[in-house]
Short mmCIF file of C-alpha atoms (C1' of nucleotides) in Angstrom, two decimals:
data_model
loop_
_atom_site.label_atom_id
_atom_site.label_comp_id
_atom_site.label_asym_id
_atom_site.label_seq_id
_atom_site.Cartn_x
_atom_site.Cartn_y
_atom_site.Cartn_z
CA MET Q 31 26.89 -29.03 -1.54
CA GLU Q 32 23.23 -30.08 0.01
CA GLN Q 33 23.36 -27.44 2.23
CA LYS Q 34 24.39 -24.73 -0.20
CA GLN Q 35 21.74 -25.88 -2.64
CA LYS Q 36 19.06 -25.45 -0.05
CA SER Q 37 20.43 -22.13 0.91
CA GLU Q 38 20.50 -21.07 -2.90
CA LEU Q 39 16.94 -22.28 -3.00
CA THR Q 40 15.41 -20.26 -0.05
CA LYS Q 41 17.34 -17.04 -1.60
CA GLN Q 42 15.37 -17.46 -4.87
CA LEU Q 43 12.21 -18.06 -3.11
CA ILE Q 44 12.70 -14.76 -1.28
CA LEU Q 45 13.73 -13.06 -4.25
CA ASP Q 46 10.85 -14.43 -6.36
CA GLU Q 47 8.30 -13.67 -3.68
CA SER Q 48 9.71 -10.38 -2.89
CA PHE Q 49 9.73 -9.22 -6.56
CA LYS Q 50 6.16 -9.94 -7.20
CA LEU Q 51 5.25 -7.97 -4.07
CA PHE Q 52 7.59 -5.10 -4.85
CA TYR Q 53 5.92 -5.01 -8.42
CA GLN Q 54 2.47 -5.28 -7.04
CA ASN Q 55 2.46 -2.82 -4.18
CA GLY Q 56 5.74 -0.81 -4.45
CA PHE Q 57 9.10 -1.34 -2.66
CA LYS Q 58 8.70 0.92 0.30
CA THR Q 59 5.01 -0.30 1.38
CA THR Q 60 6.24 -4.00 0.82
CA SER Q 61 7.41 -4.89 4.31
CA VAL Q 62 9.77 -8.00 5.40
CA ASP Q 63 6.94 -9.51 7.18
CA LYS Q 64 4.91 -9.53 4.28
CA ILE Q 65 7.50 -10.84 2.36
CA MET Q 66 8.15 -13.66 4.69
CA LYS Q 67 4.59 -14.50 4.87
CA ALA Q 68 4.48 -15.56 1.33
CA THR Q 69 7.66 -17.29 1.33
CA ASN Q 70 6.29 -19.17 4.43
CA LEU Q 71 9.37 -18.86 6.08
CA THR Q 72 10.03 -16.75 8.94
CA LYS Q 73 12.11 -13.37 9.54
CA GLY Q 74 14.95 -15.15 11.43
CA ALA Q 75 15.30 -16.90 7.78
CA PHE Q 76 15.22 -13.28 5.84
CA TYR Q 77 18.02 -11.80 8.12
CA HIS Q 78 20.25 -14.92 7.75
CA HIS Q 79 20.37 -14.33 4.10
CA TYR Q 80 20.15 -10.55 3.74
CA LYS Q 81 21.49 -8.07 6.07
CA SER Q 82 18.73 -5.51 5.47
CA LYS Q 83 15.38 -4.92 3.07
CA LYS Q 84 17.91 -2.24 1.05
CA ASP Q 85 20.34 -5.58 0.60
CA LEU Q 86 17.48 -7.30 -0.87
CA GLY Q 87 16.20 -4.19 -2.87
CA LEU Q 88 19.70 -3.92 -4.36
CA GLU Q 89 20.04 -7.83 -5.25
CA ILE Q 90 16.51 -7.52 -6.97
CA ILE Q 91 17.41 -4.84 -9.31
CA SER Q 92 20.82 -6.35 -10.18
CA SER Q 93 19.44 -9.68 -10.65
CA THR Q 94 15.73 -10.15 -11.37
CA LEU Q 95 15.07 -6.82 -13.04
CA GLN Q 96 18.39 -6.95 -15.02
CA LYS Q 97 17.65 -10.31 -16.55
CA ARG Q 98 13.96 -9.00 -17.28
CA VAL Q 99 15.54 -5.96 -19.39
CA TYR Q 100 18.08 -8.20 -20.99
CA ASP Q 101 15.92 -10.94 -22.03
CA GLY Q 102 12.94 -8.59 -23.05
CA MET Q 103 14.38 -5.56 -24.41
CA ILE Q 104 18.46 -6.02 -25.07
CA THR Q 105 18.97 -9.59 -26.24
CA PRO Q 106 16.66 -9.19 -29.33
CA LEU Q 107 18.54 -6.11 -30.64
CA TYR Q 108 21.38 -8.07 -31.20
CA GLN Q 109 19.65 -10.29 -33.65
CA ASP Q 110 20.31 -10.48 -37.63
CA GLY Q 111 18.28 -8.65 -39.78
CA ASN Q 112 16.86 -5.40 -40.75
CA VAL Q 113 17.68 -2.61 -38.07
CA LEU Q 114 14.34 -1.03 -38.92
CA ASP Q 115 12.38 -4.06 -38.41
CA ILE Q 116 14.13 -5.06 -35.02
CA LEU Q 117 13.85 -1.94 -33.56
CA GLU Q 118 9.79 -2.11 -34.33
CA SER Q 119 9.47 -5.73 -33.63
CA THR Q 120 11.17 -5.26 -30.28
CA PHE Q 121 9.47 -2.56 -29.06
CA SER Q 122 6.13 -2.89 -30.33
CA GLY Q 123 6.43 -6.63 -29.70
CA ARG Q 124 7.30 -6.26 -26.30
CA LEU Q 125 4.39 -4.06 -25.45
CA LYS Q 126 1.96 -6.59 -27.30
CA SER Q 127 3.07 -9.48 -25.08
CA PHE Q 128 2.24 -8.10 -21.82
CA SER Q 129 -0.16 -9.66 -19.51
CA LEU Q 130 -3.06 -7.86 -17.83
CA PHE Q 131 -0.88 -7.90 -14.56
CA ALA Q 132 1.98 -6.17 -16.50
CA LYS Q 133 -0.11 -3.58 -18.11
CA LYS Q 134 -1.84 -2.73 -14.67
CA HIS Q 135 1.49 -2.18 -12.62
CA GLY Q 136 3.68 -0.89 -15.32
CA CYS Q 137 7.36 -1.37 -15.64
CA PRO Q 138 8.92 -2.96 -12.50
CA MET Q 139 12.35 -1.13 -13.18
CA ASN Q 140 10.42 2.05 -13.82
CA ASN Q 141 8.67 1.84 -11.03
CA PHE Q 142 11.58 1.18 -8.88
CA ILE Q 143 13.33 4.42 -10.68
CA ASN Q 144 10.55 6.77 -10.03
CA GLU Q 145 9.83 5.28 -6.28
CA ILE Q 146 13.43 5.15 -4.99
CA ALA Q 147 15.97 6.24 -7.50
CA ASP Q 148 16.20 9.88 -5.84
CA GLU Q 149 16.33 8.55 -2.54
CA GLU Q 150 19.63 6.21 -2.27
CA GLU Q 151 22.48 6.56 -4.38
CA ALA Q 152 22.90 2.61 -4.44
CA TYR Q 153 19.81 2.09 -6.05
CA GLN Q 154 20.31 4.91 -8.43
CA ILE Q 155 23.63 3.52 -9.52
CA ALA Q 156 22.54 -0.13 -9.91
CA LEU Q 157 19.23 0.91 -11.97
CA LYS Q 158 21.49 3.29 -14.09
CA ARG Q 159 23.59 0.34 -14.97
CA ILE Q 160 20.69 -1.28 -16.63
CA ILE Q 161 19.68 1.72 -18.83
CA GLU Q 162 23.06 2.26 -19.89
CA GLU Q 163 23.25 -1.25 -21.16
CA TRP Q 164 19.90 -0.78 -22.78
CA LYS Q 165 21.05 2.19 -24.23
CA ALA Q 166 24.59 0.81 -25.27
CA ALA Q 167 22.72 -1.80 -27.03
CA LEU Q 168 20.38 0.28 -29.07
CA VAL Q 169 23.19 2.50 -30.35
CA HIS Q 170 25.10 -0.64 -31.24
CA LEU Q 171 22.14 -1.52 -33.39
CA LEU Q 172 21.56 2.19 -34.77
CA GLU Q 173 25.22 2.36 -35.75
CA ARG Q 174 24.94 -1.07 -37.37
CA GLY Q 175 21.88 0.37 -39.34
CA LYS Q 176 24.10 3.77 -40.46
CA LYS Q 177 26.81 1.19 -41.76
CA GLU Q 178 24.31 -0.69 -43.59
CA ASN Q 179 22.72 2.33 -45.04
CA THR Q 180 19.29 1.83 -43.61
CA ILE Q 181 19.78 4.73 -40.72
CA ASN Q 182 19.96 8.17 -41.52
CA LYS Q 183 23.70 8.91 -40.51
CA SER Q 184 22.93 12.67 -39.76
CA TYR Q 185 20.88 11.51 -36.77
CA SER Q 186 22.46 10.92 -33.56
CA SER Q 187 22.24 7.51 -32.22
CA ASN Q 188 22.85 8.48 -28.48
CA ALA Q 189 19.67 10.66 -28.94
CA ILE Q 190 17.55 8.23 -30.78
CA ALA Q 191 18.24 5.68 -27.91
CA THR Q 192 17.22 7.78 -25.30
CA TYR Q 193 14.23 8.98 -26.95
CA LEU Q 194 13.09 5.41 -27.78
CA ILE Q 195 13.63 4.22 -24.15
CA SER Q 196 12.16 7.46 -22.66
CA SER Q 197 8.66 6.88 -24.27
CA PHE Q 198 8.47 3.22 -23.79
CA GLU Q 199 9.12 3.71 -20.09
CA GLY Q 200 6.70 6.60 -20.15
CA VAL Q 201 3.87 4.99 -21.79
CA ARG Q 202 4.25 2.11 -19.44
CA GLY Q 203 3.65 4.29 -16.65
CA ILE Q 204 0.69 6.22 -18.32
CA ARG Q 205 -1.23 2.78 -19.07
CA LYS Q 206 -1.68 2.44 -15.31
CA LEU Q 207 -4.48 5.33 -15.76
CA TYR Q 208 -6.69 3.35 -18.17
CA ASN Q 209 -8.42 -0.08 -18.50
CA ASP Q 210 -7.98 -0.72 -21.87
CA ASP Q 211 -5.29 -0.88 -24.64
CA GLN Q 212 -6.15 2.07 -26.73
CA ILE Q 213 -3.25 4.23 -25.15
CA LEU Q 214 -0.76 1.49 -26.06
CA ASP Q 215 -2.22 1.25 -29.63
CA GLU Q 216 -1.82 4.72 -30.18
CA TYR Q 217 1.85 4.61 -28.84
CA ILE Q 218 2.53 1.58 -30.92
CA ASN Q 219 1.38 4.09 -34.06
CA GLY Q 220 3.55 6.92 -32.90
CA LEU Q 221 6.30 4.76 -32.31
CA SER Q 222 5.96 2.99 -35.94
CA LEU Q 223 5.74 6.68 -37.31
CA TYR Q 224 9.00 7.76 -35.33
CA ILE Q 225 10.85 4.78 -36.58
CA ASP Q 226 9.95 4.81 -40.31
CA GLN Q 227 11.43 8.39 -39.91
CA LEU Q 228 14.87 7.36 -39.04
CA LYS Q 229 15.44 5.56 -42.47
CA ALA Q 230 18.55 6.83 -44.69
CA MET S 327 -15.58 36.19 6.66
CA GLU S 328 -12.08 36.18 8.35
CA GLN S 329 -12.71 32.82 9.98
CA LYS S 330 -13.21 31.42 6.34
CA GLN S 331 -10.21 33.38 4.95
CA LYS S 332 -8.09 31.73 7.87
CA SER S 333 -9.48 28.04 7.16
CA GLU S 334 -8.81 28.69 3.39
CA LEU S 335 -5.12 29.78 4.50
CA THR S 336 -4.75 26.71 6.78
CA LYS S 337 -5.67 24.40 4.21
CA GLN S 338 -3.54 25.88 1.40
CA LEU S 339 -0.78 25.80 3.90
CA ILE S 340 -1.49 22.15 4.10
CA LEU S 341 -1.69 21.88 0.42
CA ASP S 342 1.92 23.65 -0.24
CA GLU S 343 3.61 21.42 2.69
CA SER S 344 2.49 18.36 1.87
CA PHE S 345 2.93 18.78 -1.96
CA LYS S 346 6.74 19.46 -1.27
CA LEU S 347 6.91 16.39 1.12
CA PHE S 348 5.26 14.00 -1.64
CA TYR S 349 7.48 15.44 -4.19
CA GLN S 350 10.77 14.89 -2.40
CA ASN S 351 9.93 11.45 -0.43
CA GLY S 352 6.72 10.16 -2.14
CA PHE S 353 3.14 9.92 -1.08
CA LYS S 354 2.97 6.92 0.88
CA THR S 355 5.78 7.54 3.00
CA THR S 356 5.06 11.03 3.76
CA SER S 357 2.81 10.62 6.78
CA VAL S 358 0.54 13.11 8.32
CA ASP S 359 2.74 13.63 11.42
CA LYS S 360 5.43 14.92 8.90
CA ILE S 361 3.06 17.04 6.94
CA MET S 362 1.65 18.79 9.94
CA LYS S 363 5.24 19.07 11.59
CA ALA S 364 6.26 21.20 8.52
CA THR S 365 2.94 23.43 9.05
CA ASN S 366 3.72 23.92 12.43
CA LEU S 367 -0.11 22.78 13.18
CA THR S 368 -1.12 19.73 14.83
CA LYS S 369 -3.08 16.66 13.67
CA GLY S 370 -6.28 17.92 15.04
CA ALA S 371 -5.89 20.74 12.54
CA PHE S 372 -5.35 18.39 9.57
CA TYR S 373 -8.43 16.16 10.44
CA HIS S 374 -10.30 19.04 10.88
CA HIS S 375 -9.94 20.31 7.38
CA TYR S 376 -9.49 16.88 5.66
CA LYS S 377 -11.52 13.39 6.17
CA SER S 378 -8.32 11.15 5.54
CA LYS S 379 -5.06 11.25 3.89
CA LYS S 380 -6.40 9.73 0.79
CA ASP S 381 -8.67 12.78 0.62
CA LEU S 382 -5.69 15.01 0.93
CA GLY S 383 -4.08 13.18 -2.02
CA LEU S 384 -7.09 13.50 -4.44
CA GLU S 385 -7.11 17.47 -3.75
CA ILE S 386 -3.18 17.44 -4.25
CA ILE S 387 -3.85 15.83 -7.47
CA SER S 388 -7.07 17.78 -8.73
CA SER S 389 -5.75 21.20 -7.60
CA THR S 390 -1.73 21.24 -7.32
CA LEU S 391 -0.92 18.72 -9.82
CA GLN S 392 -3.38 20.03 -12.37
CA LYS S 393 -2.66 23.52 -11.92
CA ARG S 394 1.25 22.90 -12.50
CA VAL S 395 0.35 20.71 -15.79
CA TYR S 396 -1.92 23.60 -17.22
CA ASP S 397 0.81 26.38 -16.60
CA GLY S 398 3.68 24.47 -17.73
CA MET S 399 2.47 22.37 -20.54
CA ILE S 400 -1.14 23.12 -21.80
CA THR S 401 -1.69 26.82 -21.80
CA PRO S 402 1.38 27.33 -23.74
CA LEU S 403 -0.28 25.09 -26.48
CA TYR S 404 -2.90 27.57 -27.00
CA GLN S 405 -0.76 30.61 -28.04
CA ASP S 406 -0.59 31.68 -31.56
CA GLY S 407 2.14 31.18 -34.03
CA ASN S 408 3.75 28.40 -35.95
CA VAL S 409 2.49 25.00 -34.41
CA LEU S 410 6.13 23.04 -34.64
CA ASP S 411 7.57 25.97 -33.04
CA ILE S 412 5.29 25.98 -30.03
CA LEU S 413 5.66 22.27 -29.81
CA GLU S 414 9.43 22.60 -29.60
CA SER S 415 9.51 25.35 -27.45
CA THR S 416 6.79 24.04 -24.97
CA PHE S 417 8.47 20.65 -24.50
CA SER S 418 12.33 21.56 -24.51
CA GLY S 419 11.87 25.02 -22.66
CA ARG S 420 9.70 23.29 -19.84
CA LEU S 421 12.74 20.86 -19.86
CA LYS S 422 15.43 23.31 -19.49
CA SER S 423 13.43 25.46 -17.16
CA PHE S 424 13.54 22.97 -14.36
CA SER S 425 15.51 23.40 -11.06
CA LEU S 426 17.92 21.25 -9.89
CA PHE S 427 15.40 19.86 -7.57
CA ALA S 428 12.64 19.24 -10.23
CA LYS S 429 15.41 17.26 -12.03
CA LYS S 430 16.38 15.26 -9.19
CA HIS S 431 12.78 14.21 -8.08
CA GLY S 432 11.23 13.91 -11.52
CA CYS S 433 7.63 15.20 -12.54
CA PRO S 434 5.20 15.14 -9.46
CA MET S 435 2.33 14.09 -11.67
CA ASN S 436 4.34 11.01 -13.16
CA ASN S 437 5.41 10.25 -9.51
CA PHE S 438 1.90 10.01 -8.48
CA ILE S 439 0.76 7.84 -11.50
CA ASN S 440 3.73 5.36 -10.90
CA GLU S 441 3.37 5.07 -7.24
CA ILE S 442 -0.62 4.94 -6.38
CA ALA S 443 -2.33 4.83 -9.84
CA ASP S 444 -2.24 0.89 -9.80
CA GLU S 445 -3.56 0.78 -6.36
CA GLU S 446 -6.69 3.34 -6.27
CA GLU S 447 -9.49 3.85 -8.55
CA ALA S 448 -10.08 7.48 -7.25
CA TYR S 449 -6.46 8.22 -7.84
CA GLN S 450 -6.36 6.80 -11.17
CA ILE S 451 -9.53 8.86 -12.26
CA ALA S 452 -8.00 12.20 -10.91
CA LEU S 453 -4.84 11.70 -12.71
CA LYS S 454 -6.38 10.47 -15.92
CA ARG S 455 -8.25 13.58 -16.01
CA ILE S 456 -4.94 15.70 -16.42
CA ILE S 457 -3.37 13.59 -18.72
CA GLU S 458 -6.51 13.50 -21.02
CA GLU S 459 -6.77 17.21 -20.96
CA TRP S 460 -3.04 17.20 -21.78
CA LYS S 461 -3.70 15.06 -24.79
CA ALA S 462 -6.62 17.10 -25.98
CA ALA S 463 -4.41 20.24 -26.04
CA LEU S 464 -1.74 18.51 -28.12
CA VAL S 465 -4.27 17.31 -30.49
CA HIS S 466 -6.03 20.47 -30.83
CA LEU S 467 -2.76 22.10 -31.71
CA LEU S 468 -1.75 19.31 -34.23
CA GLU S 469 -5.07 19.45 -35.97
CA ARG S 470 -4.64 23.11 -36.36
CA GLY S 471 -1.02 22.53 -38.06
CA LYS S 472 -2.88 20.04 -40.46
CA LYS S 473 -5.21 22.79 -41.26
CA GLU S 474 -2.53 25.33 -41.78
CA ASN S 475 -0.42 22.72 -43.92
CA THR S 476 2.44 22.75 -41.42
CA ILE S 477 1.57 19.20 -39.97
CA ASN S 478 1.55 15.90 -42.25
CA LYS S 479 -2.21 15.24 -42.62
CA SER S 480 -1.50 11.41 -42.82
CA TYR S 481 -0.12 11.14 -39.06
CA SER S 482 -2.36 10.56 -36.35
CA SER S 483 -2.81 13.26 -34.09
CA ASN S 484 -3.83 11.13 -30.96
CA ALA S 485 -0.47 8.84 -31.76
CA ILE S 486 1.65 11.92 -32.06
CA ALA S 487 0.23 13.43 -28.64
CA THR S 488 0.64 10.23 -26.93
CA TYR S 489 4.27 9.34 -28.20
CA LEU S 490 5.18 13.25 -27.14
CA ILE S 491 3.53 12.90 -23.70
CA SER S 492 5.06 9.30 -23.06
CA SER S 493 8.54 10.50 -23.84
CA PHE S 494 8.22 13.73 -21.72
CA GLU S 495 7.23 11.87 -18.77
CA GLY S 496 9.66 8.88 -19.19
CA VAL S 497 12.71 11.08 -19.40
CA ARG S 498 11.84 12.94 -16.36
CA GLY S 499 11.94 9.59 -14.39
CA ILE S 500 14.98 8.35 -16.10
CA ARG S 501 16.84 11.72 -15.09
CA LYS S 502 16.63 10.63 -11.62
CA LEU S 503 19.35 8.11 -12.34
CA TYR S 504 21.86 10.83 -13.43
CA ASN S 505 23.52 13.60 -12.04
CA ASP S 506 23.85 15.87 -14.98
CA ASP S 507 21.80 16.76 -17.99
CA GLN S 508 23.26 14.52 -20.58
CA ILE S 509 20.29 12.69 -20.85
CA LEU S 510 18.08 15.64 -21.38
CA ASP S 511 20.16 16.87 -23.75
CA GLU S 512 20.14 13.52 -25.84
CA TYR S 513 16.12 13.49 -25.15
CA ILE S 514 15.60 17.30 -26.59
CA ASN S 515 18.01 16.42 -29.43
CA GLY S 516 15.36 13.29 -30.13
CA LEU S 517 12.73 15.11 -29.57
CA SER S 518 13.70 17.95 -32.20
CA LEU S 519 14.41 15.21 -34.49
CA TYR S 520 10.87 13.96 -34.05
CA ILE S 521 9.10 17.16 -34.27
CA ASP S 522 11.08 17.93 -37.25
CA GLN S 523 9.75 14.87 -39.14
CA LEU S 524 6.01 15.95 -38.35
CA LYS S 525 6.22 18.31 -41.24
CA ALA S 526 3.75 18.49 -43.73
"C1'" DT T 521 -21.17 40.56 26.44
"C1'" DA T 522 -23.40 35.98 26.14
"C1'" DT T 523 -23.42 32.10 23.19
"C1'" DA T 524 -22.83 28.97 19.19
"C1'" DA T 525 -19.78 27.10 16.04
"C1'" DA T 526 -15.59 26.69 13.94
"C1'" DA T 527 -10.57 25.87 14.61
"C1'" DA T 528 -6.91 23.93 16.20
"C1'" DA T 529 -4.26 21.55 20.20
"C1'" DT T 530 -3.77 17.37 23.36
"C1'" DA T 531 -3.86 12.83 24.08
"C1'" DC T 532 -4.73 8.64 22.65
"C1'" DT T 533 -5.44 4.13 20.55
"C1'" DA T 534 -4.17 -0.52 17.79
"C1'" DG T 535 -1.39 -2.20 14.63
"C1'" DA T 536 2.63 -2.33 11.52
"C1'" DC T 537 7.36 -1.23 10.72
"C1'" DG T 538 12.39 -2.89 10.39
"C1'" DG T 539 15.79 -4.72 13.04
"C1'" DT T 540 17.68 -7.82 17.03
"C1'" DA T 541 18.82 -11.50 20.45
"C1'" DT T 542 18.39 -15.81 21.34
"C1'" DG T 543 16.67 -19.89 20.82
"C1'" DT T 544 16.11 -24.96 17.88
"C1'" DT T 545 17.13 -27.80 14.41
"C1'" DT T 546 19.72 -29.69 10.43
"C1'" DT T 547 23.68 -30.20 8.03
"C1'" DT T 548 28.93 -30.63 7.45
"C1'" DA T 549 33.42 -32.20 8.41
"C1'" DA T 550 36.63 -34.42 11.64
"C1'" DT B 1349 30.20 -40.11 16.96
"C1'" DT B 1350 30.89 -35.48 17.96
"C1'" DA B 1351 31.51 -30.70 17.81
"C1'" DA B 1352 31.03 -26.81 15.10
"C1'" DA B 1353 28.47 -24.45 11.69
"C1'" DA B 1354 24.76 -23.27 8.87
"C1'" DA B 1355 19.52 -22.47 8.42
"C1'" DC B 1356 16.10 -21.32 10.28
"C1'" DA B 1357 12.15 -20.34 14.12
"C1'" DT B 1358 10.26 -17.41 17.99
"C1'" DA B 1359 9.92 -13.82 20.85
"C1'" DC B 1360 10.73 -9.18 21.26
"C1'" DC B 1361 12.15 -3.98 20.92
"C1'" DG B 1362 11.66 0.79 20.04
"C1'" DT B 1363 9.41 3.75 16.82
"C1'" DC B 1364 6.01 5.21 13.40
"C1'" DT B 1365 1.35 4.82 11.53
"C1'" DA B 1366 -3.66 6.74 10.12
"C1'" DG B 1367 -7.01 7.60 12.60
"C1'" DT B 1368 -9.95 9.13 17.17
"C1'" DA B 1369 -12.04 11.36 21.12
"C1'" DT B 1370 -11.89 15.07 23.91
"C1'" DT B 1371 -10.57 19.38 25.22
"C1'" DT B 1372 -9.37 24.72 24.42
"C1'" DT B 1373 -8.96 28.78 21.98
"C1'" DT B 1374 -10.47 31.53 18.74
"C1'" DT B 1375 -13.97 34.06 15.83
"C1'" DA B 1376 -18.97 35.34 14.42
"C1'" DT B 1377 -23.13 36.77 15.48
"C1'" DA B 1378 -27.29 38.21 18.48
#
DNA sequence: TATAAAAAATACTAGACGGTATGTTTTTAA
DNA sequence: TTAAAAACATACCGTCTAGTATTTTTTATA
């Protein structure tokens, strides 16, 4: 079993280093050479574990990116408590928790979406899966709010979920243009106003 | 004057063709060779008119992109009429007017922002200028609404403007993941709900 | 029509790119 | 202990990249 363990470790190293580089410099302009330089391994190792750069990209999406969104934006939605509070704390709390690096480089998933989703259907499908699960979690939470009479029943949960996700991903891109957090503060302000108006 | 005219024409041709290619395939992966192949001119012509690819990128932002946002999203905000109606018609109207191509490839400005705004300060500044002017136009409209008592005076115009822009740019990215307009319909639904709640 | 300047064409670098072919070393199983 | 297989290393290929140097063509002006 020792061999399989080492193999897994190497794959994880490639995954970790490539994610960092994709996040910093984009997917297309990060070469396999650069990735393997960061791992201190060689190209031979890369092509032993992945059949292509595209193959690696798909695994980054379905493992690293998926996990990030789950941990940061989906799992928190399933906690107990007031629906409006959960919405507010999940969205604005996550924004406030970002490092300078994360603010500068935006949302890694959104970066992938904007860079390659319109070029390869395989990427599109893998990324869509994450968004759909995020949306489903939001809809589930909003439906609970309607049952508990904290969310206005006349509003479409799908519409609210889509609007929330869109604005969140949007501002993570726009923040790249600035060197301070004013735009994030304004966003949180606008978000808070929006959530407040979802009340029953 | 004929020489200057021809020169201007060539520059415009390079601008037009490169914009199309940047829009379709991204800035980084569109080479000068590809651009000049599309113009049926040679690389010599390119480097006669532009000192670098970066130089062209900056001109694309400050001319082509700027004009697009002005025509589509800023100028309409200065028309007469009910502020809420103008907001709704400008945002949802623009979304509905997009071609299949524009839906597939998202917002060219947002693509630039996500691809290169975190890598070169010169790009960042040029792109920020557009967003700031868009925001200023929205704030101006919202302030008018407050004066006319159609917009709730207790809401921050800056926050609303930021939230509107964020959600719009966000959904234009997310739409890339889908092959139909359902996500846009949901967005428009969510937007309409949001605008409705800005009332005084 | 001669001349100078602008516009564009041609030919070329040096390095980076994804991917492959073929080694060598390490681990596993008999 | 040995042979096969897995894990990597090394060297390389053809293609593409931004940019440069040089030459030819076109245009404006005197």
